[in-house]
Tab-separated table of C-alpha atoms in Angstrom:
chain	number	residue	atom	x	y	z
M	1	MET	CA	111.172	179.559	2.014
M	2	PRO	CA	108.547	180.116	4.613
M	3	GLU	CA	106.299	183.026	4.235
M	4	ALA	CA	106.212	185.659	6.946
M	5	PRO	CA	102.857	186.465	8.274
M	6	ALA	CA	101.226	189.548	7.050
M	7	GLU	CA	101.255	192.580	9.232
M	8	GLY	CA	98.297	192.879	11.473
M	9	VAL	CA	97.427	189.281	11.019
M	10	GLU	CA	98.335	187.058	13.889
M	11	PRO	CA	99.860	183.819	13.115
M	12	SER	CA	97.343	181.023	13.526
M	13	ALA	CA	97.810	179.053	16.667
M	14	ALA	CA	99.075	175.698	15.738
M	15	PRO	CA	97.639	172.950	17.804
M	16	THR	CA	100.096	172.067	20.579
M	17	ASP	CA	100.308	169.074	22.855
M	18	ALA	CA	99.361	171.261	25.799
M	19	GLY	CA	96.216	172.421	24.074
M	20	LYS	CA	95.180	168.822	23.397
M	21	LYS	CA	95.722	167.640	26.992
M	22	GLU	CA	93.745	170.404	28.567
M	23	PRO	CA	90.390	169.306	27.271
M	24	GLU	CA	91.280	165.646	28.091
M	25	ALA	CA	92.170	166.609	31.710
M	26	LYS	CA	88.873	168.426	32.047
M	27	ALA	CA	86.994	165.490	30.640
M	28	ALA	CA	88.992	162.906	32.703
M	29	GLY	CA	88.746	165.037	35.877
M	30	PRO	CA	85.725	163.392	37.531
M	31	GLU	CA	86.714	159.986	36.199
M	32	GLY	CA	90.325	160.442	37.345
M	33	SER	CA	89.070	161.660	40.705
M	34	ARG	CA	86.916	158.548	41.040
M	35	SER	CA	89.858	156.379	40.129
M	36	LEU	CA	92.054	158.087	42.767
M	37	LYS	CA	89.293	157.798	45.378
M	38	GLU	CA	88.938	154.088	44.549
M	39	LYS	CA	92.688	153.574	44.864
M	40	LEU	CA	92.635	155.488	48.154
M	41	ARG	CA	89.778	153.310	49.455
M	42	LYS	CA	91.636	150.194	48.475
M	43	ARG	CA	94.799	151.418	50.235
M	44	GLU	CA	92.835	152.371	53.345
M	45	ALA	CA	91.134	148.959	53.367
M	46	GLU	CA	94.544	147.316	52.940
M	47	ILE	CA	95.999	149.422	55.750
M	48	LYS	CA	93.031	148.498	57.977
M	49	HIS	CA	93.496	144.825	57.179
M	50	LEU	CA	97.236	145.008	57.852
M	51	ARG	CA	96.664	146.836	61.168
M	52	LYS	CA	94.116	144.182	62.168
M	53	GLU	CA	96.622	141.483	61.245
M	54	LEU	CA	99.361	143.286	63.178
M	55	ASP	CA	97.093	143.549	66.249
M	56	GLU	CA	96.312	139.841	66.021
M	57	LEU	CA	100.012	139.041	65.754
M	58	LYS	CA	100.806	141.283	68.748
M	59	GLU	CA	98.074	139.603	70.771
M	60	SER	CA	99.301	136.154	69.743
M	61	TYR	CA	102.872	137.111	70.619
M	62	LEU	CA	101.778	138.388	74.063
M	63	ARG	CA	99.807	135.167	74.697
M	64	LYS	CA	102.832	133.078	73.697
M	65	LEU	CA	105.073	135.208	75.883
M	66	ALA	CA	102.672	134.708	78.852
M	67	ASP	CA	102.580	130.966	78.141
M	68	MET	CA	106.330	130.830	78.096
M	69	GLU	CA	106.539	132.714	81.392
M	70	ASN	CA	103.936	130.347	82.964
M	71	LEU	CA	105.899	127.365	81.664
M	72	ARG	CA	109.146	128.789	83.067
M	73	LYS	CA	107.532	129.325	86.479
M	74	ARG	CA	106.000	125.817	86.449
M	75	LEU	CA	109.358	124.224	85.540
M	76	GLU	CA	111.078	126.242	88.293
M	77	ARG	CA	108.457	125.089	90.803
M	78	GLU	CA	108.719	121.433	89.661
M	79	LYS	CA	112.515	121.590	89.790
M	80	SER	CA	112.355	123.094	93.290
M	81	GLU	CA	109.912	120.418	94.455
M	82	TYR	CA	111.987	117.664	92.892
M	83	GLN	CA	115.126	118.894	94.625
M	84	GLN	CA	113.218	119.287	97.878
M	85	TYR	CA	111.568	115.866	97.813
M	86	ALA	CA	114.041	113.763	95.790
M	87	LEU	CA	115.430	112.145	98.911
M	88	SER	CA	112.078	111.202	100.411
M	89	GLY	CA	112.517	107.462	99.688
M	90	LEU	CA	115.962	107.326	101.252
M	91	LEU	CA	114.920	109.429	104.253
M	92	LEU	CA	111.943	107.126	104.801
M	93	GLU	CA	114.270	104.137	104.947
M	94	LEU	CA	116.577	105.948	107.344
M	95	LEU	CA	113.653	106.408	109.717
M	96	GLY	CA	113.659	102.662	110.301
M	97	VAL	CA	117.311	102.856	111.346
M	98	VAL	CA	116.474	105.759	113.742
M	99	ASP	CA	113.619	103.698	115.213
M	100	ASN	CA	116.022	100.814	115.877
M	101	PHE	CA	118.552	103.094	117.574
M	102	GLU	CA	115.762	104.517	119.797
M	103	ARG	CA	114.664	100.935	120.707
M	104	ALA	CA	118.281	100.054	121.453
M	105	LEU	CA	118.493	102.972	123.837
M	106	GLN	CA	115.290	101.952	125.584
M	107	SER	CA	116.594	98.438	126.169
M	108	ALA	CA	120.226	99.374	126.878
M	109	PRO	CA	121.337	98.784	130.454
M	110	ALA	CA	121.724	101.941	132.541
M	111	ASP	CA	124.576	100.511	134.654
M	112	ALA	CA	128.208	101.597	134.387
M	113	ALA	CA	129.153	98.556	132.275
M	114	GLY	CA	126.755	99.598	129.492
M	115	LYS	CA	127.494	103.308	129.740
M	116	THR	CA	129.988	103.350	126.832
M	117	PHE	CA	127.664	101.360	124.607
M	118	ARG	CA	124.782	103.658	125.489
M	119	GLU	CA	126.798	106.807	124.764
M	120	GLY	CA	127.876	105.386	121.389
M	121	VAL	CA	124.303	104.574	120.393
M	122	GLU	CA	123.137	108.067	121.550
M	123	LEU	CA	125.888	109.679	119.472
M	124	ILE	CA	124.911	107.736	116.322
M	125	LEU	CA	121.206	108.483	116.937
M	126	ARG	CA	121.973	112.232	117.270
M	127	MET	CA	123.956	112.102	113.986
M	128	PHE	CA	121.004	110.499	112.219
M	129	GLN	CA	118.527	112.985	113.731
M	130	ASN	CA	120.761	115.901	112.628
M	131	LEU	CA	121.028	114.447	109.111
M	132	LEU	CA	117.203	114.090	108.913
M	133	ALA	CA	116.678	117.663	110.297
M	134	LYS	CA	119.188	119.103	107.814
M	135	ASN	CA	117.112	117.528	105.010
M	136	GLY	CA	113.800	118.940	106.259
M	137	VAL	CA	112.512	115.917	108.219
M	138	ARG	CA	110.832	116.616	111.563
M	139	ALA	CA	108.906	114.430	113.949
M	140	ILE	CA	105.122	114.879	114.186
M	141	VAL	CA	104.302	116.131	117.648
M	142	ILE	CA	100.967	114.910	118.987
M	143	GLU	CA	99.257	117.986	120.275
M	144	GLY	CA	96.415	117.202	122.612
M	145	ARG	CA	95.009	113.738	122.213
M	146	ALA	CA	92.719	114.270	119.189
M	147	PHE	CA	93.075	111.657	116.472
M	148	ASP	CA	93.807	113.139	113.009
M	149	PRO	CA	93.746	110.557	110.208
M	150	THR	CA	95.816	112.946	108.106
M	151	PHE	CA	98.834	112.459	110.348
M	152	HIS	CA	97.940	109.385	112.460
M	153	HIS	CA	97.406	105.769	111.506
M	154	ALA	CA	95.353	103.708	113.948
M	155	MET	CA	97.066	100.388	114.605
M	156	ALA	CA	94.740	99.458	117.469
M	157	VAL	CA	91.263	100.687	118.366
M	158	GLU	CA	89.648	100.286	121.756
M	159	GLU	CA	86.144	101.346	122.825
M	160	SER	CA	85.927	103.459	125.923
M	161	ASP	CA	83.226	105.326	127.870
M	162	ARG	CA	85.797	107.982	128.837
M	163	VAL	CA	85.890	109.666	125.353
M	164	ALA	CA	83.304	111.405	123.241
M	165	GLU	CA	85.497	111.673	120.101
M	166	PRO	CA	88.286	109.371	118.881
M	167	GLU	CA	91.354	110.074	121.020
M	168	ILE	CA	94.973	108.875	120.947
M	169	GLU	CA	95.788	106.743	123.947
M	170	GLU	CA	99.309	105.768	122.999
M	171	GLU	CA	101.921	106.557	120.367
M	172	LEU	CA	103.332	103.276	119.001
M	173	GLN	CA	105.777	104.726	116.443
M	174	LYS	CA	106.755	108.307	115.648
M	175	GLY	CA	105.499	109.929	112.477
M	176	TYR	CA	107.548	112.364	110.379
M	177	MET	CA	106.990	115.237	107.977
M	178	HIS	CA	109.374	116.008	105.096
M	179	HIS	CA	109.113	119.780	104.694
M	180	ASP	CA	105.303	120.200	104.298
M	181	ARG	CA	104.522	116.625	103.177
M	182	LEU	CA	103.713	113.598	105.297
M	183	LEU	CA	106.677	111.207	105.128
M	184	ARG	CA	105.339	108.624	107.566
M	185	PRO	CA	102.195	108.707	109.685
M	186	THR	CA	102.368	108.321	113.449
M	187	LEU	CA	101.237	104.824	114.461
M	188	VAL	CA	98.833	105.084	117.396
M	189	LYS	CA	96.420	103.256	119.613
M	190	VAL	CA	93.044	105.003	119.522
M	191	LEU	CA	90.217	105.152	122.008
M	192	VAL	CA	86.755	105.522	120.436
M	193	PRO	CA	83.397	106.137	122.108
M	194	LYS	CA	81.393	103.025	122.904
M	195	LYS	CA	78.651	102.267	120.442
M	196	GLY	CA	75.240	103.401	121.689
M	197	GLN	CA	76.680	106.264	123.791
């Protein structure tokens, strides 16, 4: 049977778990604090690294997005150009037919007997010209008489003392543009200044 404590005497404090931990917590306080600070530093470094990685990924994503947008625009432009100029070869061949119809009109008789023939050729020529115009083909108009090698091809050259710069004397065959590109240069006879002038 356990004895009751004597009166006036306090029971001795038995060591408890709480009493044991208290001195340990005090002793481990600075060490525990260092350990927590180290863990916090590691977490902050990890967060900084992850943020940097996230920023790099965002930047890479934005670059890829811009590249995709540029590629889309380039493909749109190429598609548009292809659609616009895909018929260039065919249209160039049709110009020879138009030239022949124009020659036929120049040599067709103007009398009443040839009137029906002439009207038929004119009608066909107009149809071809409308077809070409509808597809963006237009004749190069020689403005002034200045020779421009970008649009004119010299088939014949003649020296003259009447000119100071190369000048077109005669158009031998019409040139044509297809939208903003040269389809066929104008064939011309050119006057050039005499040598020694």
